[in-house]
GROMACS .gro file of N, CA and C in nm:
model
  516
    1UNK      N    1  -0.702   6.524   3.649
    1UNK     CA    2  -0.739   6.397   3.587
    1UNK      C    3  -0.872   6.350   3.643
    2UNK      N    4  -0.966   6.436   3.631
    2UNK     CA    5  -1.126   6.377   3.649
    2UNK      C    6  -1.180   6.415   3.569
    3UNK      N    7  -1.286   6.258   3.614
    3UNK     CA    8  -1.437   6.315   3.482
    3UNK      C    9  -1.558   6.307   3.578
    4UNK      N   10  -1.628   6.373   3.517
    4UNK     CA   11  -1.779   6.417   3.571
    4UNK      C   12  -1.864   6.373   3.521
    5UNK      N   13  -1.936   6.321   3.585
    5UNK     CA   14  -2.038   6.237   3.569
    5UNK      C   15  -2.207   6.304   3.624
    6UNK      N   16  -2.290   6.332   3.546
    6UNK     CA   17  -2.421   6.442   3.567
    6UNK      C   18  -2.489   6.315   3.648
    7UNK      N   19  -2.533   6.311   3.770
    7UNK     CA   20  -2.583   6.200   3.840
    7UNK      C   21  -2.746   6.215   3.901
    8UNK      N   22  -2.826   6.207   3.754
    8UNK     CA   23  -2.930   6.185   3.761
    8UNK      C   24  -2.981   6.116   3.752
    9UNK      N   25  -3.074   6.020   3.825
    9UNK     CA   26  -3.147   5.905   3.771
    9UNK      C   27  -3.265   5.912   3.841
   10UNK      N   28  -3.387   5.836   3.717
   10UNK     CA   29  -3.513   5.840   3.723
   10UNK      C   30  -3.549   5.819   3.628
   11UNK      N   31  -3.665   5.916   3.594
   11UNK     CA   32  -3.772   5.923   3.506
   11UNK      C   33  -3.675   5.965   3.355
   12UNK      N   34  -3.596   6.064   3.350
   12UNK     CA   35  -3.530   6.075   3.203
   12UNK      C   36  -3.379   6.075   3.240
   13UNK      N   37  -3.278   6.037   3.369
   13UNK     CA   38  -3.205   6.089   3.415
   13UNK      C   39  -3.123   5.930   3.348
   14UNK      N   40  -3.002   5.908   3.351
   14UNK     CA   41  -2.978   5.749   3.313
   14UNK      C   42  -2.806   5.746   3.379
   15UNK      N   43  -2.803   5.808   3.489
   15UNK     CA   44  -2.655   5.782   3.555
   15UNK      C   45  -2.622   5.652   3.585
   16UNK      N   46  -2.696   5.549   3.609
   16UNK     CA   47  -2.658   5.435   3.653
   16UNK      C   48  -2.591   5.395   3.494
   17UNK      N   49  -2.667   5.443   3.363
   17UNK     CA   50  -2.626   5.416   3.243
   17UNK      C   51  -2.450   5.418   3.280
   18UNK      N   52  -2.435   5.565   3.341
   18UNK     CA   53  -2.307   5.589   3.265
   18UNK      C   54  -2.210   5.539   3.379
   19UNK      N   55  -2.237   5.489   3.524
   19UNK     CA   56  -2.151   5.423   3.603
   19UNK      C   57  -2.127   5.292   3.571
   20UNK      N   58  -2.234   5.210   3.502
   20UNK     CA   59  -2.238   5.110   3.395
   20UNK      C   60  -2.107   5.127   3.353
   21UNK      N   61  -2.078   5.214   3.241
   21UNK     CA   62  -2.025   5.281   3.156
   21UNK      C   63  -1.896   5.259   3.195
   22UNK      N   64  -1.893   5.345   3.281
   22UNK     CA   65  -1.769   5.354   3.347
   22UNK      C   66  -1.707   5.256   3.441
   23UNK      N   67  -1.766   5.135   3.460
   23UNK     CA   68  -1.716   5.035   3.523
   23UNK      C   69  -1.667   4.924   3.406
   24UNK      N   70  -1.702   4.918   3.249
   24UNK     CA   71  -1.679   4.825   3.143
   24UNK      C   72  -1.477   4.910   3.134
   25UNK      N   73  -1.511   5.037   3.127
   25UNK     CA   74  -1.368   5.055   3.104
   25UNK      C   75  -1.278   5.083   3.192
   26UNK      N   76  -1.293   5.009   3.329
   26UNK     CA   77  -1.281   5.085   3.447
   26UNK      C   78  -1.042   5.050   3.437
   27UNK      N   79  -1.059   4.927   3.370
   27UNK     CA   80  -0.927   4.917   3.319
   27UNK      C   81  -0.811   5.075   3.287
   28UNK      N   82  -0.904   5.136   3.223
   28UNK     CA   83  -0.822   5.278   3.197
   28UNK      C   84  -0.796   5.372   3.304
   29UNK      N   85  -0.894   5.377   3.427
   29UNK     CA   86  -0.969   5.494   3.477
   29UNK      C   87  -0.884   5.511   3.592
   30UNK      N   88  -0.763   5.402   3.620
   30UNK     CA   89  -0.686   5.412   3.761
   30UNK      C   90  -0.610   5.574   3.835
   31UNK      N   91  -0.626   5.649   3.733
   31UNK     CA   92  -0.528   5.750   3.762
   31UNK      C   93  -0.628   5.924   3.744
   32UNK      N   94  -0.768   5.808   3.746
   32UNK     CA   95  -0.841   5.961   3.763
   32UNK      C   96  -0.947   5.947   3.860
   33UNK      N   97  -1.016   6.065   3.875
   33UNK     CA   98  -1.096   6.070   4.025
   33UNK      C   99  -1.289   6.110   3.913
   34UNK      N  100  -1.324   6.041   3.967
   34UNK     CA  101  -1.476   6.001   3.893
   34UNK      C  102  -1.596   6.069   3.980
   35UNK      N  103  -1.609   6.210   3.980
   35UNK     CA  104  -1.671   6.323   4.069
   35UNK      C  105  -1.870   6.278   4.003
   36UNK      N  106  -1.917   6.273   4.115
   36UNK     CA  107  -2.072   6.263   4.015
   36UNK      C  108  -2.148   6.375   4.125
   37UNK      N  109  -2.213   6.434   4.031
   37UNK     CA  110  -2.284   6.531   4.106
   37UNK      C  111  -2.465   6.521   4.095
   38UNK      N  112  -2.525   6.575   4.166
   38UNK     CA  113  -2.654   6.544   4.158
   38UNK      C  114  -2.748   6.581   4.231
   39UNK      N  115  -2.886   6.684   4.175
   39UNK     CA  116  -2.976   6.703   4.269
   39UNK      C  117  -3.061   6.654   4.398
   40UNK      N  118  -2.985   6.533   4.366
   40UNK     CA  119  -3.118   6.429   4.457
   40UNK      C  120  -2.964   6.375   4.508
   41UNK      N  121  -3.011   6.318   4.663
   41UNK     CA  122  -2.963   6.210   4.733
   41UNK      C  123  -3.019   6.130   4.698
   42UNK      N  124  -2.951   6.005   4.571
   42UNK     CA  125  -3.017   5.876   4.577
   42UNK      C  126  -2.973   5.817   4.596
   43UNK      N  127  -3.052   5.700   4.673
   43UNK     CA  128  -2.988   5.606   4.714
   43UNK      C  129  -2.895   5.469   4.643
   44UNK      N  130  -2.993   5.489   4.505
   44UNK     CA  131  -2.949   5.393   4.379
   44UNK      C  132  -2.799   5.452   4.320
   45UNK      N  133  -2.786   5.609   4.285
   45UNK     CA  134  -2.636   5.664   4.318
   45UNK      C  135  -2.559   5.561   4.432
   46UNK      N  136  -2.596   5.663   4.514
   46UNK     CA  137  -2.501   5.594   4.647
   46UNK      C  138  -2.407   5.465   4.597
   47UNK      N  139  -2.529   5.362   4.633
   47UNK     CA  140  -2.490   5.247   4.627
   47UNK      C  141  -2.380   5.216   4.502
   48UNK      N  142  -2.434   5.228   4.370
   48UNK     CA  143  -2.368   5.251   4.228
   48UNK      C  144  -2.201   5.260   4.249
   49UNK      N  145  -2.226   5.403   4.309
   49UNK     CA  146  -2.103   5.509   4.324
   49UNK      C  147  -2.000   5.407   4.426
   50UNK      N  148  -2.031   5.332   4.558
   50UNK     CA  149  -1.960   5.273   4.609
   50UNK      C  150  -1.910   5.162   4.548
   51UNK      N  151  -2.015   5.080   4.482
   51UNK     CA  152  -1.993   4.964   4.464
   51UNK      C  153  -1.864   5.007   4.313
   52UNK      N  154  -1.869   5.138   4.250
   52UNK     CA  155  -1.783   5.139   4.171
   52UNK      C  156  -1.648   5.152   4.201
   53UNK      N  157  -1.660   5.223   4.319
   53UNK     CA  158  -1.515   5.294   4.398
   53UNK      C  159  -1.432   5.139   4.388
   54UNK      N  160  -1.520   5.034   4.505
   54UNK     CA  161  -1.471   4.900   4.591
   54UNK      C  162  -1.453   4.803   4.471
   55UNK      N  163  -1.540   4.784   4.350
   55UNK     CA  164  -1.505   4.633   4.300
   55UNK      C  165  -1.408   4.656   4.215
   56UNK      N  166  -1.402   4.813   4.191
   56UNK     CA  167  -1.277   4.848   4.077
   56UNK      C  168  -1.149   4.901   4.089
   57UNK      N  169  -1.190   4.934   4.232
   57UNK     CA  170  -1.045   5.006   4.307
   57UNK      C  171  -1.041   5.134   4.265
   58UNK      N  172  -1.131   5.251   4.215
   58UNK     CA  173  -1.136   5.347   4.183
   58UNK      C  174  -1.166   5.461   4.274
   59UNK      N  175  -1.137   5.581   4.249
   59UNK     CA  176  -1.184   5.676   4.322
   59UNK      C  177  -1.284   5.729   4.274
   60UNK      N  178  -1.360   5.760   4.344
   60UNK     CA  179  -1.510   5.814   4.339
   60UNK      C  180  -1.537   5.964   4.462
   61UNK      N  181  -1.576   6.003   4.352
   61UNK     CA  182  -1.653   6.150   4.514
   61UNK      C  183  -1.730   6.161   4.439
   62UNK      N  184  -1.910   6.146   4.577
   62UNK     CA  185  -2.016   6.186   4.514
   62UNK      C  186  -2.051   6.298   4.615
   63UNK      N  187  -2.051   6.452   4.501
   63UNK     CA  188  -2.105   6.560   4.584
   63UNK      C  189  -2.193   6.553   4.621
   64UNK      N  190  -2.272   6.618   4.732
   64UNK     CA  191  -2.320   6.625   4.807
   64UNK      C  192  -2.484   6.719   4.748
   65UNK      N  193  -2.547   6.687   4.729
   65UNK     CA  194  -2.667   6.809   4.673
   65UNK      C  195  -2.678   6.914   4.682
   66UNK      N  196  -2.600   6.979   4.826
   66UNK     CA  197  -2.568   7.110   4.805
   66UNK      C  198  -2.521   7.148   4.835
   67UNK      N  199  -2.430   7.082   4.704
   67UNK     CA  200  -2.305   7.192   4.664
   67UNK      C  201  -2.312   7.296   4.580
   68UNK      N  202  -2.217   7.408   4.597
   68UNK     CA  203  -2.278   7.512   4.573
   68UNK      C  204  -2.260   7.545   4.396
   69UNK      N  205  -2.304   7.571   4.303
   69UNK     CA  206  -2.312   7.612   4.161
   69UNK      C  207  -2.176   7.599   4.127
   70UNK      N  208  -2.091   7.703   4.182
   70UNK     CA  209  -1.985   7.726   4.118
   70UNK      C  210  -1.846   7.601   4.177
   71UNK      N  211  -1.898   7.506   4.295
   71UNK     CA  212  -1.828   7.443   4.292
   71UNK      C  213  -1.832   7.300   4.197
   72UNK      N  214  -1.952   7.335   4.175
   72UNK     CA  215  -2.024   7.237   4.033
   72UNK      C  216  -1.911   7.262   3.915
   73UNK      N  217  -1.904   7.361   3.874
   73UNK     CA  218  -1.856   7.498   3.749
   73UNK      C  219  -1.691   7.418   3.780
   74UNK      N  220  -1.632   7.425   3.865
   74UNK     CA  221  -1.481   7.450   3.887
   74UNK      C  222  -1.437   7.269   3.910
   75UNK      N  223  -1.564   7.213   3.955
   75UNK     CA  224  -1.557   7.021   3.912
   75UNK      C  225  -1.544   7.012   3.767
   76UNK      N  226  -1.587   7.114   3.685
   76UNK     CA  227  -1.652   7.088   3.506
   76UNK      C  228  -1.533   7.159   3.505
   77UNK      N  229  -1.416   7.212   3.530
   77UNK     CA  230  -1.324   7.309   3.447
   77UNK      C  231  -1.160   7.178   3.487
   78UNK      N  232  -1.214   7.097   3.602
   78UNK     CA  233  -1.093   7.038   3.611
   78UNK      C  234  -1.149   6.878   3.553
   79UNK      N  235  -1.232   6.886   3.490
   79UNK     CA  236  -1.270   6.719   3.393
   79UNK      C  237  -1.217   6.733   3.298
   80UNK      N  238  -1.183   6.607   3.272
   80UNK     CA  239  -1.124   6.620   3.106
   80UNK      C  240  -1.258   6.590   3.052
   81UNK      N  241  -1.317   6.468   3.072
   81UNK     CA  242  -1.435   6.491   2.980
   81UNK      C  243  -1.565   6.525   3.102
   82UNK      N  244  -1.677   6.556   3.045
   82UNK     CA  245  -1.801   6.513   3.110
   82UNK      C  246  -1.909   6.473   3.078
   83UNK      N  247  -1.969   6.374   3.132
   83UNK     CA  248  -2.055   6.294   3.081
   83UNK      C  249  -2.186   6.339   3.136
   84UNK      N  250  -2.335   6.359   3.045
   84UNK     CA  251  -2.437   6.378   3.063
   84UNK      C  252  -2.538   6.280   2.999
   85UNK      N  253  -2.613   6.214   3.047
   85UNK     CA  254  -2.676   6.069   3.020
   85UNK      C  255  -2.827   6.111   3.062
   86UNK      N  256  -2.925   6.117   2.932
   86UNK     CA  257  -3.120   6.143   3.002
   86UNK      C  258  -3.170   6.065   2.832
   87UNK      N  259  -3.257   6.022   2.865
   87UNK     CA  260  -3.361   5.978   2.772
   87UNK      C  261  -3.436   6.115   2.707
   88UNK      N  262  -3.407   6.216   2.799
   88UNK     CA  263  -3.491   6.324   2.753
   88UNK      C  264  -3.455   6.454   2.821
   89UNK      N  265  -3.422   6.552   2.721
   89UNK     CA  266  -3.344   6.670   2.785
   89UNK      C  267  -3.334   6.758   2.679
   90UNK      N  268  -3.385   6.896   2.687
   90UNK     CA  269  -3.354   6.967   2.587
   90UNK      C  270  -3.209   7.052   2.522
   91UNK      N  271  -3.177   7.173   2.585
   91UNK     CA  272  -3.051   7.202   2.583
   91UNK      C  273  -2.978   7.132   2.768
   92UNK      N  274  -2.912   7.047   2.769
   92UNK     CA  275  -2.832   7.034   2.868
   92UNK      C  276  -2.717   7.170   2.961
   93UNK      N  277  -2.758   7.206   3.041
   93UNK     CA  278  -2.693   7.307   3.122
   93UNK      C  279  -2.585   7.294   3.116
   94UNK      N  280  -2.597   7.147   3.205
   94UNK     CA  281  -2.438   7.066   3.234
   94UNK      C  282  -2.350   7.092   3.116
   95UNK      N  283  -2.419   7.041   2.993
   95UNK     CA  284  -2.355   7.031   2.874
   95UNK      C  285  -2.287   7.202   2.829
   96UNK      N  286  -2.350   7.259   2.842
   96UNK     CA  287  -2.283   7.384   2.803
   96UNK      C  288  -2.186   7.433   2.921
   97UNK      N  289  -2.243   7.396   3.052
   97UNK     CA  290  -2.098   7.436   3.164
   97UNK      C  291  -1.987   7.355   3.106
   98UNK      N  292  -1.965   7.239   3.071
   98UNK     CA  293  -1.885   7.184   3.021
   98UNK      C  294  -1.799   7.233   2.950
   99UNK      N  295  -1.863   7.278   2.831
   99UNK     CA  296  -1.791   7.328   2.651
   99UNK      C  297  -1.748   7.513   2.732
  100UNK      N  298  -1.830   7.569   2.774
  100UNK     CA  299  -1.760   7.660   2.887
  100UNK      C  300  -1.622   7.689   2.948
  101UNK      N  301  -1.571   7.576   2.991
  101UNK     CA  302  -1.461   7.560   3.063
  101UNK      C  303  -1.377   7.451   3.032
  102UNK      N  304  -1.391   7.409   2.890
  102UNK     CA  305  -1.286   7.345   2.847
  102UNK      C  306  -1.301   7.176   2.876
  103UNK      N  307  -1.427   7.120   2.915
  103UNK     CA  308  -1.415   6.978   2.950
  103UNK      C  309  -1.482   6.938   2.839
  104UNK      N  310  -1.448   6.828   2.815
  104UNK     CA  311  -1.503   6.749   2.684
  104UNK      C  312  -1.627   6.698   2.680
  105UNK      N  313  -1.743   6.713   2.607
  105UNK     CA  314  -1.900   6.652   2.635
  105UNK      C  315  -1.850   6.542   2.571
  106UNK      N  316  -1.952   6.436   2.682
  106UNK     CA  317  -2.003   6.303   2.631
  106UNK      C  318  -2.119   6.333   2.619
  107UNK      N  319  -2.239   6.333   2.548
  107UNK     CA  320  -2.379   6.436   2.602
  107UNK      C  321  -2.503   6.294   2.502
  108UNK      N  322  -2.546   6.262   2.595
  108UNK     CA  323  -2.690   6.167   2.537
  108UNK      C  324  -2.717   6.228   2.416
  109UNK      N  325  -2.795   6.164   2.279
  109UNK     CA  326  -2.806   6.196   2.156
  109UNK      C  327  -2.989   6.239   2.179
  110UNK      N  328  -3.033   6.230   2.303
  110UNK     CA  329  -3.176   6.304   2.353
  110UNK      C  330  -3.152   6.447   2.368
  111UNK      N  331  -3.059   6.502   2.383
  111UNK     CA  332  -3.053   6.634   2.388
  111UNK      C  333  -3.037   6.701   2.205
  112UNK      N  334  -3.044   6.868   2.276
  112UNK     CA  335  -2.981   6.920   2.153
  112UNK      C  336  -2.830   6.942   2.122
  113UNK      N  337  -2.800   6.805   2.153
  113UNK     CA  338  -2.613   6.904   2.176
  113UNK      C  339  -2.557   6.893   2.028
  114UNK      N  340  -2.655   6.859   1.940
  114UNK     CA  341  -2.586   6.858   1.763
  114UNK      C  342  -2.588   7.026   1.745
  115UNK      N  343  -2.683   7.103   1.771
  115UNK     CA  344  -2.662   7.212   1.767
  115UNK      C  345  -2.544   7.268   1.804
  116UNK      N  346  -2.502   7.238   1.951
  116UNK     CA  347  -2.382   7.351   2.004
  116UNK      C  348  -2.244   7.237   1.999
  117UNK      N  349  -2.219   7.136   1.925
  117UNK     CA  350  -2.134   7.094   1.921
  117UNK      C  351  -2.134   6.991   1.787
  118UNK      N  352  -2.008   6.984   1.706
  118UNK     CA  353  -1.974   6.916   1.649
  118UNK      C  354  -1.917   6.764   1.679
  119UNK      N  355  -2.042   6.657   1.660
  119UNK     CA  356  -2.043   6.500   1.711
  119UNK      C  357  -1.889   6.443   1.644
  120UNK      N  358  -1.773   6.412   1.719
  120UNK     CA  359  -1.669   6.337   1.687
  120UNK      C  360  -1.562   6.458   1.662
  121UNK      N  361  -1.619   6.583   1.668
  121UNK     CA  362  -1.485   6.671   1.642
  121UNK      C  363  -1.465   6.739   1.805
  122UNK      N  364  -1.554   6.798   1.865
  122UNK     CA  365  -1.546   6.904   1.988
  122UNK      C  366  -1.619   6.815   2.074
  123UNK      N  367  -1.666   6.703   2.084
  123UNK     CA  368  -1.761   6.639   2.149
  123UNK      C  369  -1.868   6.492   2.113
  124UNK      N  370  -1.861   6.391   2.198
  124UNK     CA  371  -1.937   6.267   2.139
  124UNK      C  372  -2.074   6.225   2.191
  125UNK      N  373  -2.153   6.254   2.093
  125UNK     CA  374  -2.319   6.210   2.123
  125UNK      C  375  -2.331   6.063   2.133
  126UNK      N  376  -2.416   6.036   2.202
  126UNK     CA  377  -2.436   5.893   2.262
  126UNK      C  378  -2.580   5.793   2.262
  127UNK      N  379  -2.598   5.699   2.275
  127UNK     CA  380  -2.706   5.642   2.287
  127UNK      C  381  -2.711   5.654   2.459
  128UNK      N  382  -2.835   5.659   2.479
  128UNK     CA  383  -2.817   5.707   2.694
  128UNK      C  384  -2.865   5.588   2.750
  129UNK      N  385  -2.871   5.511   2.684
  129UNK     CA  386  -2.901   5.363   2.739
  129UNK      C  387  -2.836   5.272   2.703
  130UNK      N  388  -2.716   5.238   2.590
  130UNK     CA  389  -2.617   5.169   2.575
  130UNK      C  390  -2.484   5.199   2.660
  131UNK      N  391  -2.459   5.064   2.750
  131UNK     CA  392  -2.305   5.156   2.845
  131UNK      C  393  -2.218   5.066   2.755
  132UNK      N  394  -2.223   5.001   2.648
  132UNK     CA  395  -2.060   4.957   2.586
  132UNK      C  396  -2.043   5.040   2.515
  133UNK      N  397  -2.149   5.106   2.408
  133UNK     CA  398  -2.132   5.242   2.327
  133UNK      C  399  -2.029   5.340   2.445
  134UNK      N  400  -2.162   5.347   2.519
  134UNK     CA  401  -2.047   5.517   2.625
  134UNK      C  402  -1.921   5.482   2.655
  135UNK      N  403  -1.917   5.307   2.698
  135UNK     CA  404  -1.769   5.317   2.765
  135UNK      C  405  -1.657   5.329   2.629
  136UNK      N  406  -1.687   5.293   2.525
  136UNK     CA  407  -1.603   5.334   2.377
  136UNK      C  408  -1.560   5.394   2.348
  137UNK      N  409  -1.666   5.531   2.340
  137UNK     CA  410  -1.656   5.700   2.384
  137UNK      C  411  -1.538   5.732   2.480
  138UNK      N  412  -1.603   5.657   2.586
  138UNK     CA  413  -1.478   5.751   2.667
  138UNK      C  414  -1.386   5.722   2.658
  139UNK      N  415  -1.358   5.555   2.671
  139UNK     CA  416  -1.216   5.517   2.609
  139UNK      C  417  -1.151   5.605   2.517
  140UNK      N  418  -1.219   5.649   2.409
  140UNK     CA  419  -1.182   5.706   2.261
  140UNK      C  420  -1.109   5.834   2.312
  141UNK      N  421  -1.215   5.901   2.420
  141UNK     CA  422  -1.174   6.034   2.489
  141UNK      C  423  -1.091   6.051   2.511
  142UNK      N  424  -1.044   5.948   2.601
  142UNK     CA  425  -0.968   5.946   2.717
  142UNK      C  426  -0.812   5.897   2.696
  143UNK      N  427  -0.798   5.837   2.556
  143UNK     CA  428  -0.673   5.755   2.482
  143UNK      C  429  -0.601   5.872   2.349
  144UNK      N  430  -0.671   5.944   2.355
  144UNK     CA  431  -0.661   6.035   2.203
  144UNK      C  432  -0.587   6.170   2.268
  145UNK      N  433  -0.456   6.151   2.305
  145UNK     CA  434  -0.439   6.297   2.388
  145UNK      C  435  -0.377   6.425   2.280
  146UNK      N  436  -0.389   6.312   2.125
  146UNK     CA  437  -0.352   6.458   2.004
  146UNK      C  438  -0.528   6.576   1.998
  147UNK      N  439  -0.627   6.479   2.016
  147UNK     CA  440  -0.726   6.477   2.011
  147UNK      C  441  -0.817   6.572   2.096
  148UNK      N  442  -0.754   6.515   2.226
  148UNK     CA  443  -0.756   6.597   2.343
  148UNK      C  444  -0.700   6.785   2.344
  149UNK      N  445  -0.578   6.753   2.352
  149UNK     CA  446  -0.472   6.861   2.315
  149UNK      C  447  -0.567   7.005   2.175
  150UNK      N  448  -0.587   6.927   2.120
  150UNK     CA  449  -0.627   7.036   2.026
  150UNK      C  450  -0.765   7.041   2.055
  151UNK      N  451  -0.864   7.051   2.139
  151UNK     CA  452  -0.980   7.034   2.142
  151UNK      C  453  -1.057   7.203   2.185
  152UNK      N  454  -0.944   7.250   2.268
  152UNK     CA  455  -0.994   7.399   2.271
  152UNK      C  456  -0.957   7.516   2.202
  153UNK      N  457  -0.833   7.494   2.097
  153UNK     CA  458  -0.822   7.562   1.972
  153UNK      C  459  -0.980   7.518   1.873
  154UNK      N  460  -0.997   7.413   1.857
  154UNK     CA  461  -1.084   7.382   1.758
  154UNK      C  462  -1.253   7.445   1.807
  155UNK      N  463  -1.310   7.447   1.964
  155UNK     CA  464  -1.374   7.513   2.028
  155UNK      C  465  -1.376   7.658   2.046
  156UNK      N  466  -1.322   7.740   2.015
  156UNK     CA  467  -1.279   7.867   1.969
  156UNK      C  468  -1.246   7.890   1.827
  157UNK      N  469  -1.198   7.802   1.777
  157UNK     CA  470  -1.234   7.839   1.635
  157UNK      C  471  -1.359   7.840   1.559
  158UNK      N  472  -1.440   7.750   1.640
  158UNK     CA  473  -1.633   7.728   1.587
  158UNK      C  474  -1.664   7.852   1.669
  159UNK      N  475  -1.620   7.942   1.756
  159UNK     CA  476  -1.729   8.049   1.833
  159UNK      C  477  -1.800   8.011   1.932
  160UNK      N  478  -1.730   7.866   1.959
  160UNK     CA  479  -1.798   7.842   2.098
  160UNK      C  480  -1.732   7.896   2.217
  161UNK      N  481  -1.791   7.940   2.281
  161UNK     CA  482  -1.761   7.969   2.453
  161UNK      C  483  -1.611   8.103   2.450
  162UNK      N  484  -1.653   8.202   2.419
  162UNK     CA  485  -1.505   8.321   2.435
  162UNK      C  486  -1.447   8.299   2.517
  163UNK      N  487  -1.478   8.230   2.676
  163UNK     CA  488  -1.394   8.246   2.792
  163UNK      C  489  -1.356   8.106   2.818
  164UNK      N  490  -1.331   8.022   2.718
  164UNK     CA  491  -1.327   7.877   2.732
  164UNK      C  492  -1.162   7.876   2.744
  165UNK      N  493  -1.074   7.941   2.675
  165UNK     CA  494  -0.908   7.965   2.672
  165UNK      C  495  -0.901   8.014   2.805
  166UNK      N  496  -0.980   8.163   2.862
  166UNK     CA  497  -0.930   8.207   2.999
  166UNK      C  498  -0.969   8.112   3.091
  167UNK      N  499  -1.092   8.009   3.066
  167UNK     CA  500  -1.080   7.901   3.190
  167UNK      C  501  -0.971   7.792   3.188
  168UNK      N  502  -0.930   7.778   3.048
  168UNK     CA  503  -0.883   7.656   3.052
  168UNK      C  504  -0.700   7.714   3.091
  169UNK      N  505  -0.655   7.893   3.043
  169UNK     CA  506  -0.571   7.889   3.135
  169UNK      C  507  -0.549   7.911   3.322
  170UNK      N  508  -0.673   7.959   3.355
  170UNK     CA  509  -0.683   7.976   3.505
  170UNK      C  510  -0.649   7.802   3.542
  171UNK      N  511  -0.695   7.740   3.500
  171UNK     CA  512  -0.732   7.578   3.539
  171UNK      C  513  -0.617   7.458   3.526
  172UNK      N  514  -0.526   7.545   3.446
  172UNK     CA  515  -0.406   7.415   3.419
  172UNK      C  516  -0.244   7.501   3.441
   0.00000   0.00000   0.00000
């Protein structure tokens, strides 16, 4: 019961967007663990990330910068969804480790993720600077468990990701 959160912020990066985000619906979020990962030690993270843990009573783990790839990979195979938030980003990595291993994209509508995913069927595109939009989304995500449930039959039936069934049975 975690979601992942891509914890970039800056110049096109908009994580504070989605801790925003995730603090409007923080009502739902009691029974999952809110992992954010991220190249940079920032300090604007940091702070974010605590102040989300303490005013909401939530759990939070923010990895560490280096952590290693695949423990990145095996955070994205035990999310139900994951969230990727930039003003500007072409194909998202994150976004495809995601659809990979069975976690659900939330993926900014700055990327290309219309290409590798179907918006409202396998995955929900976003505005990366609105957090009542994202927190909607995830709500939507996160409440829909017929929705949920069938999400990696329907991801294998488009030809996305062949090893998305063998992760998602190694993983559950």
């Amino acid at each position: 019961r975690n979601i992942l959160l891509k914890g970039y912020q800056g110049w096109a990066g908009r994580a504070l967007v989605g801790i925003k985000a995730l603090s409007i619906c923080s009502d739902i979020l009691n029974d999952y663990t809110i992992v954010i990962y991220s190249n940079t030690n920032s300090e604007d993270i940091k702070i974010a990330s605590q102040l989300l843990s303490q005013d909401f009573n939530l759990k939070v783990v923010l990895l560490d910068e280096n952590t290693p790839h695949d423990t990145i990979l095996y955070n994205h195979s035990l999310a139900r969804i994951s969230i990727g938030l930039s003003i500007g980003d072409a194909i998202s990595t994150s976004l495809l480790e995601a659809m990979a291993v069975g976690s659900f994209p939330i993926q900014s509508c700055t990327s290309c993720a219309n290409e590798w995913f179907d918006n409202n069927i396998t995955g929900y595109i976003v505005p990366p600077e609105d957090p009542n939009d994202i927190a909607n989304y995830i709500r939507k995500a996160l409440s829909d468990d017929d929705f949920q449930h069938g999400l990696l039959d329907r991801l294998v039936a488009r030809g996305r990701g062949h090893d998305v069934e063998r992760a998602h049975d190694r993983h559950t």
